[in-house]
mmCIF file of C-alpha atoms in Angstrom:
data_model
loop_
_atom_site.group_PDB
_atom_site.id
_atom_site.type_symbol
_atom_site.label_atom_id
_atom_site.label_comp_id
_atom_site.label_asym_id
_atom_site.label_seq_id
_atom_site.Cartn_x
_atom_site.Cartn_y
_atom_site.Cartn_z
ATOM 1 C CA MET A 1 -83.766 -221.952 -217.910
ATOM 2 C CA THR A 2 -84.842 -225.014 -215.761
ATOM 3 C CA GLU A 3 -88.704 -225.651 -216.182
ATOM 4 C CA ARG A 4 -91.589 -225.612 -213.586
ATOM 5 C CA PRO A 5 -92.750 -229.441 -213.909
ATOM 6 C CA GLU A 6 -96.507 -230.463 -214.968
ATOM 7 C CA GLY A 7 -98.611 -229.524 -212.343
ATOM 8 C CA ALA A 8 -95.555 -228.244 -209.777
ATOM 9 C CA PRO A 9 -97.461 -225.386 -208.074
ATOM 10 C CA ALA A 10 -96.628 -221.954 -208.837
ATOM 11 C CA GLN A 11 -93.857 -220.235 -206.664
ATOM 12 C CA PRO A 12 -95.680 -217.521 -204.032
ATOM 13 C CA GLN A 13 -95.011 -213.750 -205.110
ATOM 14 C CA PRO A 14 -93.314 -211.371 -202.852
ATOM 15 C CA GLN A 15 -95.905 -208.822 -201.083
ATOM 16 C CA ASP A 16 -95.446 -205.312 -202.902
ATOM 17 C CA GLN A 17 -93.016 -203.074 -201.978
ATOM 18 C CA PRO A 18 -92.506 -199.308 -202.700
ATOM 19 C CA SER A 19 -92.046 -198.775 -205.878
ATOM 20 C CA ALA A 20 -88.414 -197.544 -206.770
ATOM 21 C CA SER A 21 -89.979 -193.951 -208.153
ATOM 22 C CA PRO A 22 -90.115 -191.141 -206.115
ATOM 23 C CA SER A 23 -93.955 -189.428 -205.323
ATOM 24 C CA ALA A 24 -91.617 -186.557 -204.698
ATOM 25 C CA PRO A 25 -88.938 -185.324 -206.419
ATOM 26 C CA PRO A 26 -85.841 -185.756 -203.889
ATOM 27 C CA PRO A 27 -84.542 -182.926 -201.607
ATOM 28 C CA GLN A 28 -82.262 -180.027 -202.745
ATOM 29 C CA THR A 29 -78.887 -178.252 -201.260
ATOM 30 C CA PRO A 30 -80.130 -174.623 -201.008
ATOM 31 C CA THR A 31 -78.812 -172.384 -202.996
ATOM 32 C CA GLN A 32 -76.714 -169.159 -201.134
ATOM 33 C CA ALA A 33 -79.318 -167.172 -202.214
ATOM 34 C CA GLU A 34 -82.182 -168.904 -201.149
ATOM 35 C CA ILE A 35 -81.371 -168.786 -197.668
ATOM 36 C CA PRO A 36 -83.882 -166.743 -196.269
ATOM 37 C CA ALA A 37 -82.083 -163.797 -193.997
ATOM 38 C CA GLN A 38 -81.441 -164.813 -190.023
ATOM 39 C CA PRO A 39 -84.357 -162.391 -188.204
ATOM 40 C CA ALA A 40 -82.612 -158.935 -186.561
ATOM 41 C CA GLN A 41 -82.873 -160.882 -183.219
ATOM 42 C CA ALA A 42 -81.027 -163.438 -184.503
ATOM 43 C CA GLN A 43 -77.673 -161.418 -185.635
ATOM 44 C CA ALA A 44 -74.660 -161.048 -183.685
ATOM 45 C CA PRO A 45 -75.513 -158.095 -181.091
ATOM 46 C CA THR A 46 -73.878 -154.939 -182.320
ATOM 47 C CA GLN A 47 -71.336 -152.982 -179.155
ATOM 48 C CA ALA A 48 -72.353 -149.213 -178.881
ATOM 49 C CA ALA A 49 -70.165 -147.020 -180.186
ATOM 50 C CA VAL A 50 -67.569 -145.508 -177.798
ATOM 51 C CA PRO A 51 -66.927 -142.158 -177.971
ATOM 52 C CA SER A 52 -64.569 -140.541 -178.052
ATOM 53 C CA ALA A 53 -62.766 -137.206 -177.879
ATOM 54 C CA TYR A 54 -61.332 -137.904 -181.104
ATOM 55 C CA PRO A 55 -62.128 -138.850 -184.154
ATOM 56 C CA TYR A 56 -60.261 -142.395 -184.897
ATOM 57 C CA PRO A 57 -61.650 -146.063 -185.125
ATOM 58 C CA ASP A 58 -60.395 -148.868 -181.609
ATOM 59 C CA PRO A 59 -59.096 -150.829 -183.622
ATOM 60 C CA GLN A 60 -60.643 -153.539 -180.784
ATOM 61 C CA SER A 61 -64.347 -152.626 -182.005
ATOM 62 C CA PRO A 62 -65.837 -154.543 -184.552
ATOM 63 C CA ALA A 63 -66.049 -151.980 -187.521
ATOM 64 C CA ALA A 64 -62.237 -152.455 -186.949
ATOM 65 C CA SER A 65 -63.015 -156.590 -187.039
ATOM 66 C CA PRO A 66 -64.585 -157.754 -189.461
ATOM 67 C CA GLN A 67 -67.094 -160.187 -188.812
ATOM 68 C CA PRO A 68 -68.369 -163.239 -191.053
ATOM 69 C CA PRO A 69 -71.691 -163.600 -193.635
ATOM 70 C CA ALA A 70 -74.179 -164.096 -191.434
ATOM 71 C CA GLY A 71 -75.855 -167.689 -192.361
ATOM 72 C CA TYR A 72 -72.499 -169.330 -191.673
ATOM 73 C CA GLY A 73 -71.777 -170.884 -188.267
ATOM 74 C CA PRO A 74 -72.150 -169.400 -184.864
ATOM 75 C CA PRO A 75 -72.665 -165.942 -184.063
ATOM 76 C CA VAL A 76 -69.532 -164.123 -183.441
ATOM 77 C CA ALA A 77 -69.456 -162.717 -179.844
ATOM 78 C CA PRO A 78 -68.877 -159.106 -180.301
ATOM 79 C CA VAL A 79 -65.643 -157.717 -178.595
ATOM 80 C CA ALA A 80 -65.863 -155.282 -176.113
ATOM 81 C CA ALA A 81 -64.204 -152.191 -176.924
ATOM 82 C CA GLN A 82 -62.258 -150.554 -174.185
ATOM 83 C CA ALA A 83 -63.010 -147.072 -172.777
ATOM 84 C CA ASN A 84 -59.811 -144.302 -173.051
ATOM 85 C CA PRO A 85 -60.739 -142.604 -169.961
ATOM 86 C CA TYR A 86 -58.399 -139.689 -171.090
ATOM 87 C CA GLY A 87 -59.657 -139.449 -174.865
ATOM 88 C CA GLN A 88 -56.952 -140.488 -175.754
ATOM 89 C CA PRO A 89 -57.061 -142.257 -179.128
ATOM 90 C CA PRO A 90 -55.673 -146.012 -178.887
ATOM 91 C CA GLY A 91 -51.910 -145.948 -180.326
ATOM 92 C CA GLY A 92 -51.127 -142.494 -179.180
ATOM 93 C CA TYR A 93 -51.619 -139.087 -180.886
ATOM 94 C CA PRO A 94 -50.018 -138.578 -183.914
ATOM 95 C CA PRO A 95 -46.277 -137.862 -184.858
ATOM 96 C CA SER A 96 -47.264 -133.856 -183.664
ATOM 97 C CA GLY A 97 -48.011 -134.956 -179.813
ATOM 98 C CA TYR A 98 -51.108 -132.756 -180.328
ATOM 99 C CA PRO A 99 -54.928 -133.857 -181.880
ATOM 100 C CA PRO A 100 -55.571 -132.606 -184.433
ATOM 101 C CA GLY A 101 -57.101 -129.293 -184.386
ATOM 102 C CA GLY A 102 -54.987 -127.830 -181.222
ATOM 103 C CA TYR A 103 -53.893 -128.861 -177.826
ATOM 104 C CA PRO A 104 -54.643 -131.851 -175.826
ATOM 105 C CA PRO A 105 -57.777 -131.549 -173.666
ATOM 106 C CA LEU A 106 -57.416 -129.345 -170.454
ATOM 107 C CA GLY A 107 -58.904 -131.028 -167.177
ATOM 108 C CA ALA A 108 -57.481 -134.154 -166.618
ATOM 109 C CA PRO A 109 -58.616 -137.082 -164.628
ATOM 110 C CA PRO A 110 -56.245 -136.224 -161.695
ATOM 111 C CA ALA A 111 -53.176 -138.556 -160.571
ATOM 112 C CA THR A 112 -53.798 -141.229 -157.930
ATOM 113 C CA GLY A 113 -51.283 -143.632 -156.641
ATOM 114 C CA ALA A 114 -47.548 -143.109 -155.314
ATOM 115 C CA GLY A 115 -46.852 -141.263 -159.008
ATOM 116 C CA GLY A 116 -50.119 -138.829 -158.144
ATOM 117 C CA ARG A 117 -49.218 -138.378 -154.368
ATOM 118 C CA ALA A 118 -45.875 -136.932 -154.767
ATOM 119 C CA VAL A 119 -46.820 -135.057 -158.422
ATOM 120 C CA LEU A 120 -49.042 -133.312 -155.370
ATOM 121 C CA TRP A 121 -47.344 -132.834 -153.145
ATOM 122 C CA ALA A 122 -44.945 -130.829 -155.365
ATOM 123 C CA LEU A 123 -46.977 -128.212 -156.388
ATOM 124 C CA VAL A 124 -48.192 -127.542 -152.489
ATOM 125 C CA GLY A 125 -44.598 -127.286 -152.075
ATOM 126 C CA ALA A 126 -44.140 -125.290 -154.750
ATOM 127 C CA ALA A 127 -46.679 -123.288 -154.255
ATOM 128 C CA VAL A 128 -46.263 -122.338 -150.078
ATOM 129 C CA ALA A 129 -42.145 -121.815 -151.581
ATOM 130 C CA SER A 130 -43.233 -119.129 -153.630
ATOM 131 C CA ALA A 131 -46.116 -117.168 -150.941
ATOM 132 C CA ALA A 132 -43.002 -117.567 -148.628
ATOM 133 C CA TRP A 133 -40.834 -115.939 -150.993
ATOM 134 C CA ALA A 134 -43.697 -113.166 -151.405
ATOM 135 C CA GLY A 135 -44.510 -112.399 -147.942
ATOM 136 C CA GLY A 136 -40.495 -111.885 -147.695
ATOM 137 C CA VAL A 137 -40.695 -109.303 -150.327
ATOM 138 C CA PHE A 138 -43.202 -108.128 -148.785
ATOM 139 C CA LEU A 139 -42.330 -108.620 -145.315
ATOM 140 C CA LEU A 140 -38.144 -106.979 -145.655
ATOM 141 C CA GLY A 141 -38.766 -105.287 -149.275
ATOM 142 C CA LYS A 142 -35.732 -105.237 -151.858
ATOM 143 C CA ASP A 143 -33.074 -106.338 -152.129
ATOM 144 C CA GLU A 144 -30.873 -104.196 -152.060
ATOM 145 C CA THR A 145 -27.640 -103.340 -149.501
ATOM 146 C CA GLU A 146 -27.705 -100.411 -148.550
ATOM 147 C CA ALA A 147 -23.814 -98.056 -149.215
ATOM 148 C CA ASP A 148 -21.813 -97.862 -146.441
ATOM 149 C CA LEU A 149 -20.544 -94.607 -146.469
ATOM 150 C CA ARG A 150 -20.204 -93.954 -142.735
ATOM 151 C CA GLY A 151 -21.079 -90.508 -142.318
ATOM 152 C CA TYR A 152 -18.467 -89.005 -144.863
ATOM 153 C CA ARG A 153 -19.828 -86.864 -147.363
ATOM 154 C CA ALA A 154 -18.026 -84.929 -150.255
ATOM 155 C CA LYS A 155 -18.453 -81.393 -150.817
ATOM 156 C CA SER A 156 -17.466 -79.285 -153.894
ATOM 157 C CA ASP A 157 -15.167 -76.552 -152.051
ATOM 158 C CA ILE A 158 -13.144 -79.751 -150.308
ATOM 159 C CA CYS A 159 -10.115 -77.183 -149.147
ATOM 160 C CA PRO A 160 -10.707 -75.168 -146.172
ATOM 161 C CA SER A 161 -11.667 -78.421 -145.271
ATOM 162 C CA VAL A 162 -8.256 -80.248 -145.536
ATOM 163 C CA ASP A 163 -5.855 -80.245 -142.634
ATOM 164 C CA TYR A 164 -2.194 -79.836 -143.485
ATOM 165 C CA SER A 165 -0.933 -78.628 -140.238
ATOM 166 C CA SER A 166 1.549 -80.367 -139.738
ATOM 167 C CA PHE A 167 2.965 -79.953 -143.416
ATOM 168 C CA LYS A 168 3.988 -76.263 -142.042
ATOM 169 C CA ASN A 169 6.063 -75.809 -139.987
ATOM 170 C CA GLU A 170 8.149 -77.253 -143.317
ATOM 171 C CA TYR A 171 6.342 -75.319 -146.145
ATOM 172 C CA PRO A 172 5.297 -71.689 -144.516
ATOM 173 C CA GLU A 173 4.513 -70.528 -147.835
ATOM 174 C CA GLU A 174 0.219 -70.618 -147.762
ATOM 175 C CA ASP A 175 -1.043 -70.947 -151.432
ATOM 176 C CA ASP A 176 -3.225 -68.987 -152.507
ATOM 177 C CA ALA A 177 -4.984 -71.027 -154.925
ATOM 178 C CA PRO A 178 -5.228 -74.487 -153.714
ATOM 179 C CA VAL A 179 -7.221 -76.393 -156.590
ATOM 180 C CA ASN A 180 -10.810 -77.643 -155.648
ATOM 181 C CA ASN A 181 -12.246 -80.759 -158.300
ATOM 182 C CA SER A 182 -15.846 -82.600 -157.144
ATOM 183 C CA LEU A 183 -17.858 -85.099 -158.988
ATOM 184 C CA GLU A 184 -21.578 -86.347 -157.956
ATOM 185 C CA HIS A 185 -23.161 -88.529 -158.883
ATOM 186 C CA ALA A 186 -25.690 -91.211 -158.484
ATOM 187 C CA ALA A 187 -22.982 -94.401 -158.009
ATOM 188 C CA LEU A 188 -19.985 -92.133 -156.560
ATOM 189 C CA ASP A 189 -19.368 -89.109 -154.975
ATOM 190 C CA GLN A 190 -15.936 -87.775 -155.563
ATOM 191 C CA SER A 191 -13.500 -84.763 -153.800
ATOM 192 C CA TYR A 192 -10.277 -83.323 -154.599
ATOM 193 C CA CYS A 193 -8.019 -81.024 -153.398
ATOM 194 C CA SER A 194 -4.870 -80.166 -154.978
ATOM 195 C CA ILE A 195 -2.452 -77.735 -152.461
ATOM 196 C CA SER A 196 1.389 -75.959 -153.345
ATOM 197 C CA LEU A 197 4.423 -76.925 -150.804
ATOM 198 C CA LYS A 198 6.803 -73.483 -150.732
ATOM 199 C CA GLU A 199 9.541 -72.705 -148.189
ATOM 200 C CA SER A 200 9.816 -69.576 -148.824
ATOM 201 C CA SER A 201 8.015 -66.975 -150.532
ATOM 202 C CA THR A 202 11.297 -66.301 -152.977
ATOM 203 C CA SER A 203 10.654 -70.442 -154.285
ATOM 204 C CA THR A 204 8.526 -69.519 -157.692
ATOM 205 C CA LEU A 205 8.161 -73.143 -158.267
ATOM 206 C CA SER A 206 6.290 -75.336 -155.884
ATOM 207 C CA ASP A 207 9.170 -77.397 -153.779
ATOM 208 C CA ALA A 208 6.786 -80.479 -152.630
ATOM 209 C CA TYR A 209 3.197 -81.349 -153.267
ATOM 210 C CA PHE A 210 0.325 -82.309 -151.652
ATOM 211 C CA SER A 211 -3.458 -83.527 -152.394
ATOM 212 C CA VAL A 212 -5.996 -85.393 -150.461
ATOM 213 C CA GLN A 213 -8.937 -87.328 -151.557
ATOM 214 C CA ILE A 214 -12.162 -89.005 -150.798
ATOM 215 C CA ASP A 215 -14.375 -91.703 -153.060
ATOM 216 C CA LEU A 216 -17.887 -92.082 -151.635
ATOM 217 C CA HIS A 217 -18.628 -95.682 -153.450
ATOM 218 C CA LYS A 218 -23.021 -94.942 -152.966
ATOM 219 C CA LYS A 219 -23.121 -98.742 -155.365
ATOM 220 C CA THR A 220 -20.842 -101.077 -154.831
ATOM 221 C CA ASP A 221 -18.444 -102.417 -152.263
ATOM 222 C CA PRO A 222 -14.838 -101.028 -152.487
ATOM 223 C CA GLY A 223 -13.221 -103.042 -150.407
ATOM 224 C CA PRO A 224 -11.627 -106.624 -152.578
ATOM 225 C CA GLU A 225 -10.417 -103.737 -155.201
ATOM 226 C CA PHE A 226 -9.518 -101.323 -152.614
ATOM 227 C CA THR A 227 -7.121 -104.193 -151.083
ATOM 228 C CA ALA A 228 -5.722 -104.614 -154.315
ATOM 229 C CA MET A 229 -4.590 -102.151 -155.174
ATOM 230 C CA TRP A 230 -3.002 -100.795 -151.705
ATOM 231 C CA SER A 231 -1.687 -104.240 -150.676
ATOM 232 C CA GLU A 232 -0.020 -104.914 -153.575
ATOM 233 C CA TYR A 233 1.023 -100.984 -154.932
ATOM 234 C CA ASP A 234 4.717 -102.327 -154.555
ATOM 235 C CA GLN A 235 4.125 -104.976 -158.003
ATOM 236 C CA ARG A 236 4.574 -102.403 -160.561
ATOM 237 C CA TYR A 237 7.000 -100.105 -159.352
ATOM 238 C CA GLU A 238 10.376 -101.919 -157.041
ATOM 239 C CA ASP A 239 10.996 -98.592 -155.455
ATOM 240 C CA TYR A 240 7.961 -98.839 -153.416
ATOM 241 C CA GLU A 241 7.178 -99.852 -150.255
ATOM 242 C CA VAL A 242 3.723 -100.981 -148.360
ATOM 243 C CA GLU A 243 2.997 -101.377 -145.303
ATOM 244 C CA LYS A 244 -0.731 -102.599 -143.358
ATOM 245 C CA VAL A 245 -0.704 -99.273 -140.808
ATOM 246 C CA ASP A 246 -3.972 -99.631 -137.824
ATOM 247 C CA GLY A 247 -6.193 -96.462 -136.179
ATOM 248 C CA PHE A 248 -7.963 -95.754 -139.301
ATOM 249 C CA GLY A 249 -11.100 -96.877 -140.905
ATOM 250 C CA ASP A 250 -11.053 -100.726 -142.177
ATOM 251 C CA GLU A 251 -7.896 -101.263 -143.384
ATOM 252 C CA ALA A 252 -5.128 -98.526 -144.015
ATOM 253 C CA TYR A 253 -2.174 -98.175 -146.406
ATOM 254 C CA VAL A 254 1.488 -96.156 -145.991
ATOM 255 C CA ILE A 255 3.371 -95.927 -149.775
ATOM 256 C CA THR A 256 6.431 -95.072 -149.723
ATOM 257 C CA GLU A 257 9.228 -94.048 -151.826
ATOM 258 C CA ASP A 258 12.683 -93.209 -151.960
ATOM 259 C CA THR A 259 15.022 -92.691 -154.904
ATOM 260 C CA THR A 260 18.515 -90.230 -152.505
ATOM 261 C CA SER A 261 20.988 -91.985 -151.759
ATOM 262 C CA GLY A 262 22.989 -90.112 -149.106
ATOM 263 C CA ASP A 263 24.058 -86.543 -148.824
ATOM 264 C CA ASP A 264 23.036 -86.965 -152.273
ATOM 265 C CA THR A 265 18.990 -85.019 -153.160
ATOM 266 C CA SER A 266 19.574 -85.472 -156.655
ATOM 267 C CA GLY A 267 16.064 -88.226 -157.018
ATOM 268 C CA SER A 268 12.711 -88.270 -155.860
ATOM 269 C CA ARG A 269 10.608 -89.053 -152.480
ATOM 270 C CA SER A 270 7.026 -89.887 -151.645
ATOM 271 C CA ALA A 271 4.353 -90.948 -149.600
ATOM 272 C CA THR A 272 0.978 -91.805 -149.957
ATOM 273 C CA LEU A 273 -2.129 -92.657 -147.020
ATOM 274 C CA ALA A 274 -4.743 -94.798 -148.460
ATOM 275 C CA VAL A 275 -7.358 -95.234 -146.278
ATOM 276 C CA ARG A 276 -11.131 -97.870 -146.500
ATOM 277 C CA ASP A 277 -13.651 -96.708 -143.796
ATOM 278 C CA GLY A 278 -16.987 -98.261 -144.760
ATOM 279 C CA TRP A 279 -18.160 -97.640 -148.744
ATOM 280 C CA MET A 280 -15.232 -94.222 -148.323
ATOM 281 C CA THR A 281 -12.074 -94.009 -149.486
ATOM 282 C CA TYR A 282 -9.362 -92.201 -148.983
ATOM 283 C CA GLU A 283 -6.171 -90.490 -149.724
ATOM 284 C CA MET A 284 -3.544 -88.279 -148.580
ATOM 285 C CA ARG A 285 -0.387 -87.879 -150.802
ATOM 286 C CA TRP A 286 2.956 -86.427 -150.898
ATOM 287 C CA SER A 287 5.413 -85.613 -152.769
ATOM 288 C CA ALA A 288 9.163 -83.977 -153.854
ATOM 289 C CA TYR A 289 11.334 -83.666 -156.769
ATOM 290 C CA GLY A 290 14.977 -82.821 -155.762
ATOM 291 C CA SER A 291 18.096 -82.672 -158.307
ATOM 292 C CA SER A 292 21.737 -81.755 -158.517
ATOM 293 C CA TYR A 293 21.253 -77.802 -159.427
ATOM 294 C CA ASP A 294 18.331 -77.159 -156.798
ATOM 295 C CA ASP A 295 19.074 -76.008 -153.215
ATOM 296 C CA VAL A 296 16.555 -77.849 -152.501
ATOM 297 C CA THR A 297 16.615 -79.721 -149.065
ATOM 298 C CA MET A 298 13.306 -82.906 -148.757
ATOM 299 C CA PRO A 299 12.098 -83.869 -145.484
ATOM 300 C CA ASP A 300 12.850 -87.769 -144.697
ATOM 301 C CA VAL A 301 10.155 -90.345 -145.690
ATOM 302 C CA ASP A 302 9.967 -91.261 -142.442
ATOM 303 C CA ASP A 303 9.148 -87.801 -140.618
ATOM 304 C CA VAL A 304 6.477 -87.443 -143.654
ATOM 305 C CA VAL A 305 4.111 -90.598 -142.387
ATOM 306 C CA ASP A 306 3.985 -89.006 -138.996
ATOM 307 C CA TRP A 307 2.624 -86.426 -140.856
ATOM 308 C CA LEU A 308 0.348 -87.994 -142.968
ATOM 309 C CA LYS A 309 -1.217 -89.884 -140.208
ATOM 310 C CA ASN A 310 -1.407 -86.884 -138.006
ATOM 311 C CA ASP A 311 -3.017 -85.151 -140.465
ATOM 312 C CA THR A 312 -5.572 -87.889 -142.379
ATOM 313 C CA ASN A 313 -7.297 -88.372 -138.201
ATOM 314 C CA ALA A 314 -7.712 -83.842 -138.273
ATOM 315 C CA THR A 315 -8.860 -83.824 -142.524
ATOM 316 C CA LEU A 316 -11.363 -86.746 -141.960
ATOM 317 C CA GLY A 317 -12.964 -85.658 -138.425
ATOM 318 C CA ASN A 318 -13.957 -82.346 -140.607
ATOM 319 C CA LEU A 319 -14.512 -84.692 -143.440
ATOM 320 C CA ARG A 320 -17.265 -86.475 -141.724
ATOM 321 C CA GLY A 321 -20.986 -84.985 -140.993
ATOM 322 C CA ALA A 322 -20.855 -82.188 -143.237
ATOM 323 C CA ASP A 323 -23.330 -80.837 -145.656
ATOM 324 C CA GLY A 324 -22.048 -82.463 -148.567
ATOM 325 C CA ILE A 325 -22.161 -81.496 -152.161
#
């Protein structure tokens, strides 16, 4: 170290400087526990609870979105929960399709827009159609078809009403004990007469058989079945022939059979006239049988058909408007 020469002035001393030792302790970073709680008005406002019909939390509500602790960063703005106008919890109903405790609440707001108008018009149309149907039933009554019997009446004793005068020349012997049968029912009235035809009083057995039957169908129309049965009668037996004839009710058929040949009268002959007039069906039948052991003559089938036509007109006239069973 170089010593200052004697007599040299001393070096000036620097001015007083603040002491390096501070008069107060340096500030310390406060801990989280020492930070005073912010006043209530400084905290983030919470959204008022949204009324809901069901106890399900809204995932968009503050309760479902946790906030950071107070004191760190700026307050977080609350997310406004969107109210459900129909009371349905966000996310849908439970798997059952209905909320706990019963069915969905009634009184949902009416639909609006194009879809809503379509639903409204559909409901209005259904109401109008129902009213029109009810009015039609009121005005017209029940939808039941009345039986079309054309004035015919079935009788418990029909034989006196049967006219078979065309057969009297061939079979002059009167039958003293004809057979009468009848049926009376809500769905069907039926009358049947069977007469034994004899050529003379010496005949011990019938030389021919004659019958009449009338059916009054009071619940169902017999038309389709009548046509099917009589127009195709020859499908069942190859010896029968079918002919449709006019002049009797709505439709009529003549069915004939002849198994005889030439002068040989052994075999059978028969003829039937079937008539449908509205819901009335009618049959007049004749049949005869011969053998080589019997001395019996049988009329021609064509002649019998003419007799059936004549006597059917007379008999149907007797049954129309007569007192019924």
